[in-house]
Amino acid sequence: MTKDKASILKERAIALARRLEKEEVKERLLVQVFRLGTETYGIDARYIKEVLALKNVTELPNVPLFVVGLMNVRRRIVSLIDLKVLFDLPAEESYYVIILESNDIEFGIVVDAIEKPIEIFKEDLESSLQLSLSGLRQESFMGLTKTGIIVLDGYKLINSKSIILKEFVD
Amino acid sequence: MDKEADFAAKLLATFRLEAKEHLKELSDGLLALESGKLSPEQQKEKIETIFREAHSLKGAARAVNQTIIQNVCQILENVLAAWKQEKIVPQQVDFDILYYVLDVITQAIFQPENLTKLSEDPIKDAVQKLMDILEGKQVTLKQKPIAVETLSEKVPSTSPEKAENTIRVSVSKLDKLFQETEELLVAKQILGQWLEHLGDLVRNFSETEEKFSDPTLSPKKGQQSKLIKTLEDKLRNLETNALQQRRLVNGMIDTLLEDAKKVLMQPFSSLWEAFPRMVRDISHSLGKEVSINFQGGDIEIDRRVLEEMKDPLIHLVRNSIDHGIEKPEERTAKNKPPHGLINIKALQVSSNSVELIIQDDGKGIDIEAVKRSAVKSGIISKEDLNRLSDKETLMLIFQSGISTSPTVTELSGRGIGLGIVSEKVDRLGGQLVIDTKTNEGTTFKIILPLTLATFRGIQVDVSGREYIIPTYNIRHVLQIDTSSIKTVENKLVVHFEDKALPFAYLSDLLKLQTKQKEVSNNLQILILASLGKTAAIAVDKISSEKEVLVKSLGKQLARVKNIGAATIMEAGKVVPILNPQDLIRSMLKDTLLTFQYEVTAVPKKKTILIVEDAITVRILFKSILEAANYRVVTASDGVEALKILNSEKIDLVLSDVEMPRMDGFTLTATIRESEHLKEIPIVLCTGRSSPVDRKKGFSLGANAYIEKTTFKQDVLIETINNLIPTG
């Protein structure tokens, strides 16, 4: 019950924040920066629940490669996915988990390294991109910073259909 | 056991049960008297009550020949009588000594073996002290020969005696349960009826079959379908019948289960009845004054939940007394009443959940101290800590190794107690919330399920991984010899209770990479039942059955093949729970399992492959040929036949012509074209009798052609014998 309230309040807070932001000249964004292989990514920190070291993962049998497995986070079970697979990046060892949450969906993404969070203005992002992105990377792409960090739209990423696993034995 | 001793044992158990209640009343009465909150009138009444309790206890002890207890009770009764008659004044009554006497009696009843270990006889000591009170002597308690904590906690409610496991259940609940159980007798009748119906049906079938098979009686096409229609109607009726009866029986079982669960419900008050005494003892030992209040004690909850909550609640209360509530002088300095207060409240918040609130008016939890301790013990890094809200930081106190107490006291401060709390609450599927305000106190809120969704599963190991399989779907656990795995129609089967069950390795079903299939003759097998089907699966190891808490995989994993949920083991490991429906589906799906099992064929017998889509014909041929001392494997069409031909040695193929997927002609042609199969003799057997077909068969390479319409057993055997003589 408290959770529902919290999420309602959170939604309202986000909605209210947006309305204000429109009136402001520039929209500030706190972005957590992380690495996937050779590429550097960022994600809206509002969707990050916590960052943990990747350990004690229970793998699942016969699942697509992007599903890493299950992790015990303070006695809750959190599923982990590997964006490198979904983004078609070469396989690399991951050492951290960023736990994301939005609209009752919660899961972790495994990343190679965690860097310092940065503050950016949304307008400063280069969003009309010449890079040819596809699939989930295209879907969740928010923009590119001047330093070359690919900023992902947390909401779109978490709520994307392509991260949901739904498989039956036919 | 001889009857006399048996009776004595039963009697003693009953006595202990009764004594427990008397002791509880005595203890409660003393607590009330000591609180000083009673009016003189009430006080008198209370003394009268406990006097009667002591008297009853004495009587009960006499009935079971417990002379020592009887004697102590006698003197206790004398003291209370003197008190009642105001021969001694309350100021003279040292409560510590009375509690001490109660402890000694408790010990003597429940753990007499512990008393004999003590050098000083506590009974004698207790009697002496009571005598001294009566004589108006100054009595002091030198030391506490019996540890207060162990007594207040362990005695008598968790004594391992059988009789202690009794619970009180209202007669009306039991009556209802009995009625509902009686109603289940209907199920017996239903099954009887079913047996009759099925018997009828079997007769009908054999009659029809007779009509079909006897050429003189053989009905015309129109009549045939009529006969079949009649049978079909009967089957449909039975099906409708079955659906209705299933609804009826399901309803009865569900109600019974629901009410049986209610019998297991117990009021919260039974959880905390021993608390007042415990709070008194602990707070006194710490030089604190604490009283405890309860609310919602009549709310009923699953007994198992209560049992699980007992230790956590004791921990929380101890923690409040030890760390929360300040010493009287400190409280006075803060303008608080010197008496600390602990409130325990049960509150039903929905149809299946209840809130348990433990609230103290102490100094609150020092969040900074929690942070320091957490960082120091390495549970969390400084950076991560800064990310956490105050509420989340507070949750850290439930991790092992965190304590805000600078010194380790006997009671708490070792930083392990609260870990147990969160673990237990979690295992029950509950939630835990803390709220704390400096100098105002701390509130722990525990949300618990009213009934426990118990889930039992068997843990199995396969390819180095662990899984849980729901016990509900497991019919049997057994070991079999690898030689009892057979191939039937190119599928692996094992025989269990006269039935051939599909067999598979769990590692194959889950598509796990196996380094090396263990070459062991003994296989660990689970007989799995689901979707109305039964199958056997082999695993590497079967561990014991466990009660686990089912946790969802989360929304990201909306549906995973073969995995239904997961659980967290005590050590923190996540273990997936398998989905038996999916496992059965996976088994039925795979026509050819990847695992190749070498069939230990008796070398002397020649093997004939029967390829035939009609099961009746297949079985008929099989029995004829087996009787003629051939080994027989079967396939239902050409495609399946080729798979078998490629996986084992076949000496002759007996094939039908008209079949789905691949007919007999194509099969014959394919065999003749194959380098390693082309030598195998082929007998075609068909209902087609046209010379054209016969010619086609021979031209494709068949060795013999048998017509079903003129089929004779000895012709078949002779034909085959000519091609491959039996050894």
JSON list of C-alpha atoms in Angstrom, two decimals, chain B residues 46-116:
[
{"chain": "B", "resi": 46, "resn": "LYS", "atom": "CA", "xyz": [-5.97, -10.33, 42.92]},
{"chain": "B", "resi": 47, "resn": "ILE", "atom": "CA", "xyz": [-4.47, -11.85, 46.04]},
{"chain": "B", "resi": 48, "resn": "GLU", "atom": "CA", "xyz": [-7.53, -14.04, 46.32]},
{"chain": "B", "resi": 49, "resn": "THR", "atom": "CA", "xyz": [-7.10, -15.12, 42.69]},
{"chain": "B", "resi": 50, "resn": "ILE", "atom": "CA", "xyz": [-3.46, -16.08, 42.99]},
{"chain": "B", "resi": 51, "resn": "PHE", "atom": "CA", "xyz": [-4.13, -17.81, 46.26]},
{"chain": "B", "resi": 52, "resn": "ARG", "atom": "CA", "xyz": [-6.66, -20.02, 44.50]},
{"chain": "B", "resi": 53, "resn": "GLU", "atom": "CA", "xyz": [-4.20, -20.64, 41.67]},
{"chain": "B", "resi": 54, "resn": "ALA", "atom": "CA", "xyz": [-1.55, -21.82, 44.11]},
{"chain": "B", "resi": 55, "resn": "HIS", "atom": "CA", "xyz": [-4.11, -24.01, 45.76]},
{"chain": "B", "resi": 56, "resn": "SER", "atom": "CA", "xyz": [-5.18, -25.60, 42.48]},
{"chain": "B", "resi": 57, "resn": "LEU", "atom": "CA", "xyz": [-1.59, -26.17, 41.46]},
{"chain": "B", "resi": 58, "resn": "LYS", "atom": "CA", "xyz": [-1.00, -27.94, 44.74]},
{"chain": "B", "resi": 59, "resn": "GLY", "atom": "CA", "xyz": [-4.02, -30.15, 44.13]},
{"chain": "B", "resi": 60, "resn": "ALA", "atom": "CA", "xyz": [-2.91, -31.00, 40.63]},
{"chain": "B", "resi": 61, "resn": "ALA", "atom": "CA", "xyz": [0.59, -31.88, 41.85]},
{"chain": "B", "resi": 62, "resn": "ARG", "atom": "CA", "xyz": [-0.84, -34.18, 44.46]},
{"chain": "B", "resi": 63, "resn": "ALA", "atom": "CA", "xyz": [-2.93, -35.96, 41.82]},
{"chain": "B", "resi": 64, "resn": "VAL", "atom": "CA", "xyz": [0.16, -36.96, 39.91]},
{"chain": "B", "resi": 65, "resn": "ASN", "atom": "CA", "xyz": [2.22, -37.71, 42.96]},
{"chain": "B", "resi": 66, "resn": "GLN", "atom": "CA", "xyz": [4.59, -34.77, 42.59]},
{"chain": "B", "resi": 67, "resn": "THR", "atom": "CA", "xyz": [5.18, -34.51, 46.31]},
{"chain": "B", "resi": 68, "resn": "ILE", "atom": "CA", "xyz": [7.97, -31.94, 46.14]},
{"chain": "B", "resi": 69, "resn": "ILE", "atom": "CA", "xyz": [5.92, -29.54, 44.06]},
{"chain": "B", "resi": 70, "resn": "GLN", "atom": "CA", "xyz": [2.96, -30.18, 46.27]},
{"chain": "B", "resi": 71, "resn": "ASN", "atom": "CA", "xyz": [5.03, -29.19, 49.30]},
{"chain": "B", "resi": 72, "resn": "VAL", "atom": "CA", "xyz": [6.37, -25.98, 47.79]},
{"chain": "B", "resi": 73, "resn": "CYS", "atom": "CA", "xyz": [2.89, -25.04, 46.69]},
{"chain": "B", "resi": 74, "resn": "GLN", "atom": "CA", "xyz": [1.60, -25.70, 50.17]},
{"chain": "B", "resi": 75, "resn": "ILE", "atom": "CA", "xyz": [3.99, -23.17, 51.67]},
{"chain": "B", "resi": 76, "resn": "LEU", "atom": "CA", "xyz": [3.40, -20.68, 48.86]},
{"chain": "B", "resi": 77, "resn": "GLU", "atom": "CA", "xyz": [-0.27, -21.05, 49.58]},
{"chain": "B", "resi": 78, "resn": "ASN", "atom": "CA", "xyz": [0.41, -20.34, 53.27]},
{"chain": "B", "resi": 79, "resn": "VAL", "atom": "CA", "xyz": [2.27, -17.17, 52.40]},
{"chain": "B", "resi": 80, "resn": "LEU", "atom": "CA", "xyz": [-0.49, -15.98, 50.12]},
{"chain": "B", "resi": 81, "resn": "ALA", "atom": "CA", "xyz": [-3.08, -16.85, 52.72]},
{"chain": "B", "resi": 82, "resn": "ALA", "atom": "CA", "xyz": [-1.20, -14.76, 55.30]},
{"chain": "B", "resi": 83, "resn": "TRP", "atom": "CA", "xyz": [-1.09, -11.96, 52.81]},
{"chain": "B", "resi": 84, "resn": "LYS", "atom": "CA", "xyz": [-4.80, -12.33, 52.14]},
{"chain": "B", "resi": 85, "resn": "GLN", "atom": "CA", "xyz": [-5.56, -12.17, 55.84]},
{"chain": "B", "resi": 86, "resn": "GLU", "atom": "CA", "xyz": [-3.27, -9.16, 56.12]},
{"chain": "B", "resi": 87, "resn": "LYS", "atom": "CA", "xyz": [-1.04, -11.01, 58.57]},
{"chain": "B", "resi": 88, "resn": "ILE", "atom": "CA", "xyz": [1.82, -9.75, 56.49]},
{"chain": "B", "resi": 89, "resn": "VAL", "atom": "CA", "xyz": [1.69, -6.40, 54.78]},
{"chain": "B", "resi": 90, "resn": "PRO", "atom": "CA", "xyz": [2.47, -5.95, 51.08]},
{"chain": "B", "resi": 91, "resn": "GLN", "atom": "CA", "xyz": [5.55, -3.87, 51.86]},
{"chain": "B", "resi": 92, "resn": "GLN", "atom": "CA", "xyz": [7.01, -6.96, 53.41]},
{"chain": "B", "resi": 93, "resn": "VAL", "atom": "CA", "xyz": [6.39, -9.04, 50.38]},
{"chain": "B", "resi": 94, "resn": "ASP", "atom": "CA", "xyz": [9.43, -9.17, 48.26]},
{"chain": "B", "resi": 95, "resn": "PHE", "atom": "CA", "xyz": [8.22, -9.79, 44.73]},
{"chain": "B", "resi": 96, "resn": "ASP", "atom": "CA", "xyz": [11.60, -10.94, 43.58]},
{"chain": "B", "resi": 97, "resn": "ILE", "atom": "CA", "xyz": [11.40, -13.84, 45.99]},
{"chain": "B", "resi": 98, "resn": "LEU", "atom": "CA", "xyz": [7.92, -14.80, 44.88]},
{"chain": "B", "resi": 99, "resn": "TYR", "atom": "CA", "xyz": [9.00, -14.76, 41.24]},
{"chain": "B", "resi": 100, "resn": "TYR", "atom": "CA", "xyz": [12.00, -16.78, 42.24]},
{"chain": "B", "resi": 101, "resn": "VAL", "atom": "CA", "xyz": [9.77, -19.38, 43.83]},
{"chain": "B", "resi": 102, "resn": "LEU", "atom": "CA", "xyz": [7.62, -19.51, 40.70]},
{"chain": "B", "resi": 103, "resn": "ASP", "atom": "CA", "xyz": [10.73, -20.04, 38.63]},
{"chain": "B", "resi": 104, "resn": "VAL", "atom": "CA", "xyz": [11.84, -22.87, 40.84]},
{"chain": "B", "resi": 105, "resn": "ILE", "atom": "CA", "xyz": [8.45, -24.53, 40.58]},
{"chain": "B", "resi": 106, "resn": "THR", "atom": "CA", "xyz": [8.42, -24.06, 36.84]},
{"chain": "B", "resi": 107, "resn": "GLN", "atom": "CA", "xyz": [11.83, -25.60, 36.59]},
{"chain": "B", "resi": 108, "resn": "ALA", "atom": "CA", "xyz": [10.86, -28.50, 38.83]},
{"chain": "B", "resi": 109, "resn": "ILE", "atom": "CA", "xyz": [7.87, -29.27, 36.66]},
{"chain": "B", "resi": 110, "resn": "PHE", "atom": "CA", "xyz": [9.29, -28.79, 33.20]},
{"chain": "B", "resi": 111, "resn": "GLN", "atom": "CA", "xyz": [13.00, -29.41, 33.51]},
{"chain": "B", "resi": 112, "resn": "PRO", "atom": "CA", "xyz": [13.54, -31.38, 36.70]},
{"chain": "B", "resi": 113, "resn": "GLU", "atom": "CA", "xyz": [16.81, -32.70, 35.30]},
{"chain": "B", "resi": 114, "resn": "ASN", "atom": "CA", "xyz": [18.26, -29.17, 35.38]},
{"chain": "B", "resi": 115, "resn": "LEU", "atom": "CA", "xyz": [17.54, -28.82, 39.08]},
{"chain": "B", "resi": 116, "resn": "THR", "atom": "CA", "xyz": [19.46, -31.90, 40.06]}
]
